[in-house]
PDB file of C-alpha atoms in Angstrom:
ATOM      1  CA  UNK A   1      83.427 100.770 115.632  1.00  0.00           C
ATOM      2  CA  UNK A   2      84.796  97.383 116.714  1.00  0.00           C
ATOM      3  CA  UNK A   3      88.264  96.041 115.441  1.00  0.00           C
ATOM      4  CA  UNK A   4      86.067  93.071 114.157  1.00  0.00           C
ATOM      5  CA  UNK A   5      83.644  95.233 112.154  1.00  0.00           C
ATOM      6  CA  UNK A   6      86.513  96.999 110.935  1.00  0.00           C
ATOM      7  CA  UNK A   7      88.118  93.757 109.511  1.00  0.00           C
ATOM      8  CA  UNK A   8      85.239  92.322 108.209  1.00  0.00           C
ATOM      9  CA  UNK A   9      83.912  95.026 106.470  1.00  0.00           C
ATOM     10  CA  UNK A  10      87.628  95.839 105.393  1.00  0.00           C
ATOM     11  CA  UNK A  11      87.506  91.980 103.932  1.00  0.00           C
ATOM     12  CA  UNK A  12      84.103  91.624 102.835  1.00  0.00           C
ATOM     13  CA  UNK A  13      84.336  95.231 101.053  1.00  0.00           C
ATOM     14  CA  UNK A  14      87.835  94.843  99.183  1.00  0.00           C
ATOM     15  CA  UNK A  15      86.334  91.040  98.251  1.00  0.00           C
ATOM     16  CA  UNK A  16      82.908  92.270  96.822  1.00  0.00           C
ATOM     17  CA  UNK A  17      84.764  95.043  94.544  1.00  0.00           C
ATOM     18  CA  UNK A  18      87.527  92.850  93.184  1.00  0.00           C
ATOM     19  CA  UNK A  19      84.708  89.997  92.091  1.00  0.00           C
ATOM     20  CA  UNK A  20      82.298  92.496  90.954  1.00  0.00           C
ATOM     21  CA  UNK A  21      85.342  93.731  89.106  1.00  0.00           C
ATOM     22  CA  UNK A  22      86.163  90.737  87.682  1.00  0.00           C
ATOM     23  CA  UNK A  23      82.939  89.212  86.513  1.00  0.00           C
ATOM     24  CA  UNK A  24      82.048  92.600  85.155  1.00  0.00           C
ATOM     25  CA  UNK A  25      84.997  92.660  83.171  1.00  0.00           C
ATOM     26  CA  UNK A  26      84.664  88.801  82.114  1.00  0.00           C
ATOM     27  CA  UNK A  27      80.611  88.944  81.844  1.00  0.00           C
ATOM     28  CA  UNK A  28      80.212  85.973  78.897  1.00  0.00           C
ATOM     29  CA  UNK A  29      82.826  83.707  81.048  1.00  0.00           C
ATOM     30  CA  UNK A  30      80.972  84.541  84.352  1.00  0.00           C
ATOM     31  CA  UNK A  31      77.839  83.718  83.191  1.00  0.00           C
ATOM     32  CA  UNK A  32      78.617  80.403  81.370  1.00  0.00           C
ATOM     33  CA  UNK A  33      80.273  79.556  84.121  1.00  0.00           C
ATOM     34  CA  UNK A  34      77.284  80.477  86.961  1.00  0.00           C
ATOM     35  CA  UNK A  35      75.027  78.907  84.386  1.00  0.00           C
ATOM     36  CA  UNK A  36      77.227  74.910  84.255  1.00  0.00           C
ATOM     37  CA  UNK A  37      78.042  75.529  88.134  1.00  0.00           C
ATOM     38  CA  UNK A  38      74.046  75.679  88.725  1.00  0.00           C
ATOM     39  CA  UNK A  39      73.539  72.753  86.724  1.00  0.00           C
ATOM     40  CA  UNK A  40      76.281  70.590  88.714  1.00  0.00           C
ATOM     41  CA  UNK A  41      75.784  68.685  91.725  1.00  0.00           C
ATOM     42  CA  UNK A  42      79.172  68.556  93.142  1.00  0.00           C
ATOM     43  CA  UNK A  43      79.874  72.518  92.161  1.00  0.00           C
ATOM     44  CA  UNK A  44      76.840  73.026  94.229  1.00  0.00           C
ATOM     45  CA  UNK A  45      77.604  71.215  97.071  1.00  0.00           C
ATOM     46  CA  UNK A  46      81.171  72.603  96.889  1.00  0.00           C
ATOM     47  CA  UNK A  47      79.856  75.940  96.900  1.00  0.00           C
ATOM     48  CA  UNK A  48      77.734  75.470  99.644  1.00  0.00           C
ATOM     49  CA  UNK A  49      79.930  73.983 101.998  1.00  0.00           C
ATOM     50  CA  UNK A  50      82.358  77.495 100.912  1.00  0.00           C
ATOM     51  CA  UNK A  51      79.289  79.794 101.940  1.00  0.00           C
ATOM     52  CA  UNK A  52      78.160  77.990 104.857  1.00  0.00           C
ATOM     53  CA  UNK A  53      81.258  78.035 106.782  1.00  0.00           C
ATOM     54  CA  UNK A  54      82.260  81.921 105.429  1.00  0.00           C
ATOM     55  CA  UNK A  55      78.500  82.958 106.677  1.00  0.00           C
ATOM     56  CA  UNK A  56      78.683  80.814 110.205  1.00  0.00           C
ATOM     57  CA  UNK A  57      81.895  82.316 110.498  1.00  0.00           C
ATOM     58  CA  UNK A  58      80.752  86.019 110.261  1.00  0.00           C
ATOM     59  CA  UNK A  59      77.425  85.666 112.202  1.00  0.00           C
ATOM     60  CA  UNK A  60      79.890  83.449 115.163  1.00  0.00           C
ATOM     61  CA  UNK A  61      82.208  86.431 115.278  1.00  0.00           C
ATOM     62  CA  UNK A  62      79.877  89.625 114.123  1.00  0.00           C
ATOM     63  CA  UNK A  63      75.896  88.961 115.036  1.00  0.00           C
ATOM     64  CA  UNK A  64      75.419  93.076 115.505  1.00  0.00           C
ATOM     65  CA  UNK A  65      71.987  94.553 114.902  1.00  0.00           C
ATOM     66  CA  UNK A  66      72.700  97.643 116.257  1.00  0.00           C
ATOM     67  CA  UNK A  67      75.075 100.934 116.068  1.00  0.00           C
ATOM     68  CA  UNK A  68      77.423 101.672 112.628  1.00  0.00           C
ATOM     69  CA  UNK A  69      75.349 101.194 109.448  1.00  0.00           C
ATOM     70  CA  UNK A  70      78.854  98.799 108.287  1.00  0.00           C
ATOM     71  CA  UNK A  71      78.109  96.784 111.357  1.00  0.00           C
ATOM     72  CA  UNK A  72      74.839  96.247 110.558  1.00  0.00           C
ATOM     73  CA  UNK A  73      75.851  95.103 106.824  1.00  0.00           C
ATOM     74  CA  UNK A  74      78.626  93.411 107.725  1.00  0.00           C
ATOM     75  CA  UNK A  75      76.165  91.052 110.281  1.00  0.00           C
ATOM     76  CA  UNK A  76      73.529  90.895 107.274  1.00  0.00           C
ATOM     77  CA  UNK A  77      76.278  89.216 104.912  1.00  0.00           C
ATOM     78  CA  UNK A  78      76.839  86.782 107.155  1.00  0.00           C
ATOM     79  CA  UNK A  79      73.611  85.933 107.470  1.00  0.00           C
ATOM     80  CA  UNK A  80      72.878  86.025 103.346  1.00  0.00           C
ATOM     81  CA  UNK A  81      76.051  83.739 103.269  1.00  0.00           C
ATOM     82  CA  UNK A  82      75.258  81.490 105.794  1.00  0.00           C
ATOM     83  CA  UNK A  83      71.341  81.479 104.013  1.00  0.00           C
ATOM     84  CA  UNK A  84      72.527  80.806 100.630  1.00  0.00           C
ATOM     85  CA  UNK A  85      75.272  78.260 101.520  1.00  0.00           C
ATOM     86  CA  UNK A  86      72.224  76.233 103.872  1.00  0.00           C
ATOM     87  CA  UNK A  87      70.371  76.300 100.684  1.00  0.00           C
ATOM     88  CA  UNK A  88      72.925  74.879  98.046  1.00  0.00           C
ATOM     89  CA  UNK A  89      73.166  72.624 100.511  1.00  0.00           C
ATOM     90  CA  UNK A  90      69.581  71.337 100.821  1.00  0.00           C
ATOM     91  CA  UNK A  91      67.748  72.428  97.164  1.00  0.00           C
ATOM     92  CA  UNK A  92      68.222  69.985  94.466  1.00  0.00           C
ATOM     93  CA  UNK A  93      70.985  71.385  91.496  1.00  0.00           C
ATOM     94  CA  UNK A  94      67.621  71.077  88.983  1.00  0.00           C
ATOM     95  CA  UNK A  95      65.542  73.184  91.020  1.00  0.00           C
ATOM     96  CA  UNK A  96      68.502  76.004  91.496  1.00  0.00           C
ATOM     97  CA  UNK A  97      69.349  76.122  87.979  1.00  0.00           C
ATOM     98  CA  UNK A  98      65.636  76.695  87.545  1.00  0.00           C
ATOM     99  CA  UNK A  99      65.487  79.362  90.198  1.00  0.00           C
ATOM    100  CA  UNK A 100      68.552  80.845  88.722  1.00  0.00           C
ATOM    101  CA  UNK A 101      67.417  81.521  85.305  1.00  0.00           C
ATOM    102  CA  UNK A 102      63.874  82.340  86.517  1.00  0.00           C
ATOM    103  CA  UNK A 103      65.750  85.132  88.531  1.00  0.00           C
ATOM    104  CA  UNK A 104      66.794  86.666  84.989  1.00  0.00           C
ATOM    105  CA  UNK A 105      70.431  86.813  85.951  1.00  0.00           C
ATOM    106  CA  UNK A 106      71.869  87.527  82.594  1.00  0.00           C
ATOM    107  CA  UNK A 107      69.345  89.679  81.560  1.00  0.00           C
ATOM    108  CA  UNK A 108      69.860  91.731  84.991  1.00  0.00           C
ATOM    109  CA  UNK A 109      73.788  90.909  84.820  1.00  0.00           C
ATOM    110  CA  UNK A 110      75.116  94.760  84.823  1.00  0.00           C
ATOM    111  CA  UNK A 111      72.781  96.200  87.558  1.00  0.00           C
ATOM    112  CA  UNK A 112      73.434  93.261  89.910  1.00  0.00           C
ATOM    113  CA  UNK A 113      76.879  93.416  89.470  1.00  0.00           C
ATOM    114  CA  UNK A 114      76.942  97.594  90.036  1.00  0.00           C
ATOM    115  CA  UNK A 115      75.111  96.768  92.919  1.00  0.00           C
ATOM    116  CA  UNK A 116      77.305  94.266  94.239  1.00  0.00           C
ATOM    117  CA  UNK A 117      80.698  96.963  93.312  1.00  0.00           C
ATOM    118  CA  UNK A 118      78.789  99.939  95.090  1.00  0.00           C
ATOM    119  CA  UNK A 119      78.013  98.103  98.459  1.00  0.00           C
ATOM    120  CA  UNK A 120      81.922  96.793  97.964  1.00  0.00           C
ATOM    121  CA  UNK A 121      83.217 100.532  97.618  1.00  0.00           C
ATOM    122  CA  UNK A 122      81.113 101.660 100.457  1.00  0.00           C
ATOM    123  CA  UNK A 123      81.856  98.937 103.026  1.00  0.00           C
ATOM    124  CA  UNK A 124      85.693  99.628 101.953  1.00  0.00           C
ATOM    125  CA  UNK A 125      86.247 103.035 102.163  1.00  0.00           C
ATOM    126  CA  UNK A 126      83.597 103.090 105.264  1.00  0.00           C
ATOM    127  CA  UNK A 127      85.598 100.116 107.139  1.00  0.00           C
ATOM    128  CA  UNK A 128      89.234 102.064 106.173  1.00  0.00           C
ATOM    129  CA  UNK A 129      87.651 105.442 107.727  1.00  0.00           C
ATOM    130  CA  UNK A 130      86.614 103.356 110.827  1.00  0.00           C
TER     131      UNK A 130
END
């Protein structure tokens, strides 16, 4: 494995597990929060200027389609970051709060957020094997 995919999944690992951690453990903040953010037009376009330049970053640096599974995961997160942040950017705050509750977020809260910890703990302790 490359030193990059090694760092990246080392970073993008620890950071998935301690935010899955943390919304998990604050799950009525998280969601009230997620739920005003969606609604705001600044918050949005904050949010995706943050994700455009952490996914441009990652695919610039990491665009690998090929050898380790944790390379391959570390290039698709870039490109779901770089994705999501292009379309903060460009969808209207009414129609992404829309898509957001039509998605059934809270209702699917836990299982998206086990999700999110279990590809965490794998990319960790796979990147800190590598």
């Amino acid at each position: 494995m490359s030193p990059t995919t090694v760092f990246l999944g080392k970073l993008i690992g620890v950071y998935l597990v301690a935010i899955s951690i943390a919304m998990l453990a604050s799950r009525r903040r998280t969601l009230k929060t997620l739920d005003e953010m969606a609604k705001s037009g600044p918050w949005m376009l904050f949010a995706g200027m943050v994700a455009t330049v952490a996914g441009l970053a990652i695919v610039l640096t990491h665009d690998v389609w090929s050898g380790s599974a944790l390379a391959v995961a570390v290039t698709l997160t870039g490109w779901a970051g770089l994705l999501k942040g292009l379309s903060l950017l460009v969808v209207p705050p009414e129609m992404m709060a829309t898509a957001y509750k039509a998605a059934g977020f809270e209702h699917y809260f836990r299982p998206w957020m086990g999700a999110v910890l279990v590809l965490g703990l794998w990319m960790t302790l796979d990147a800190f094997a590598g």
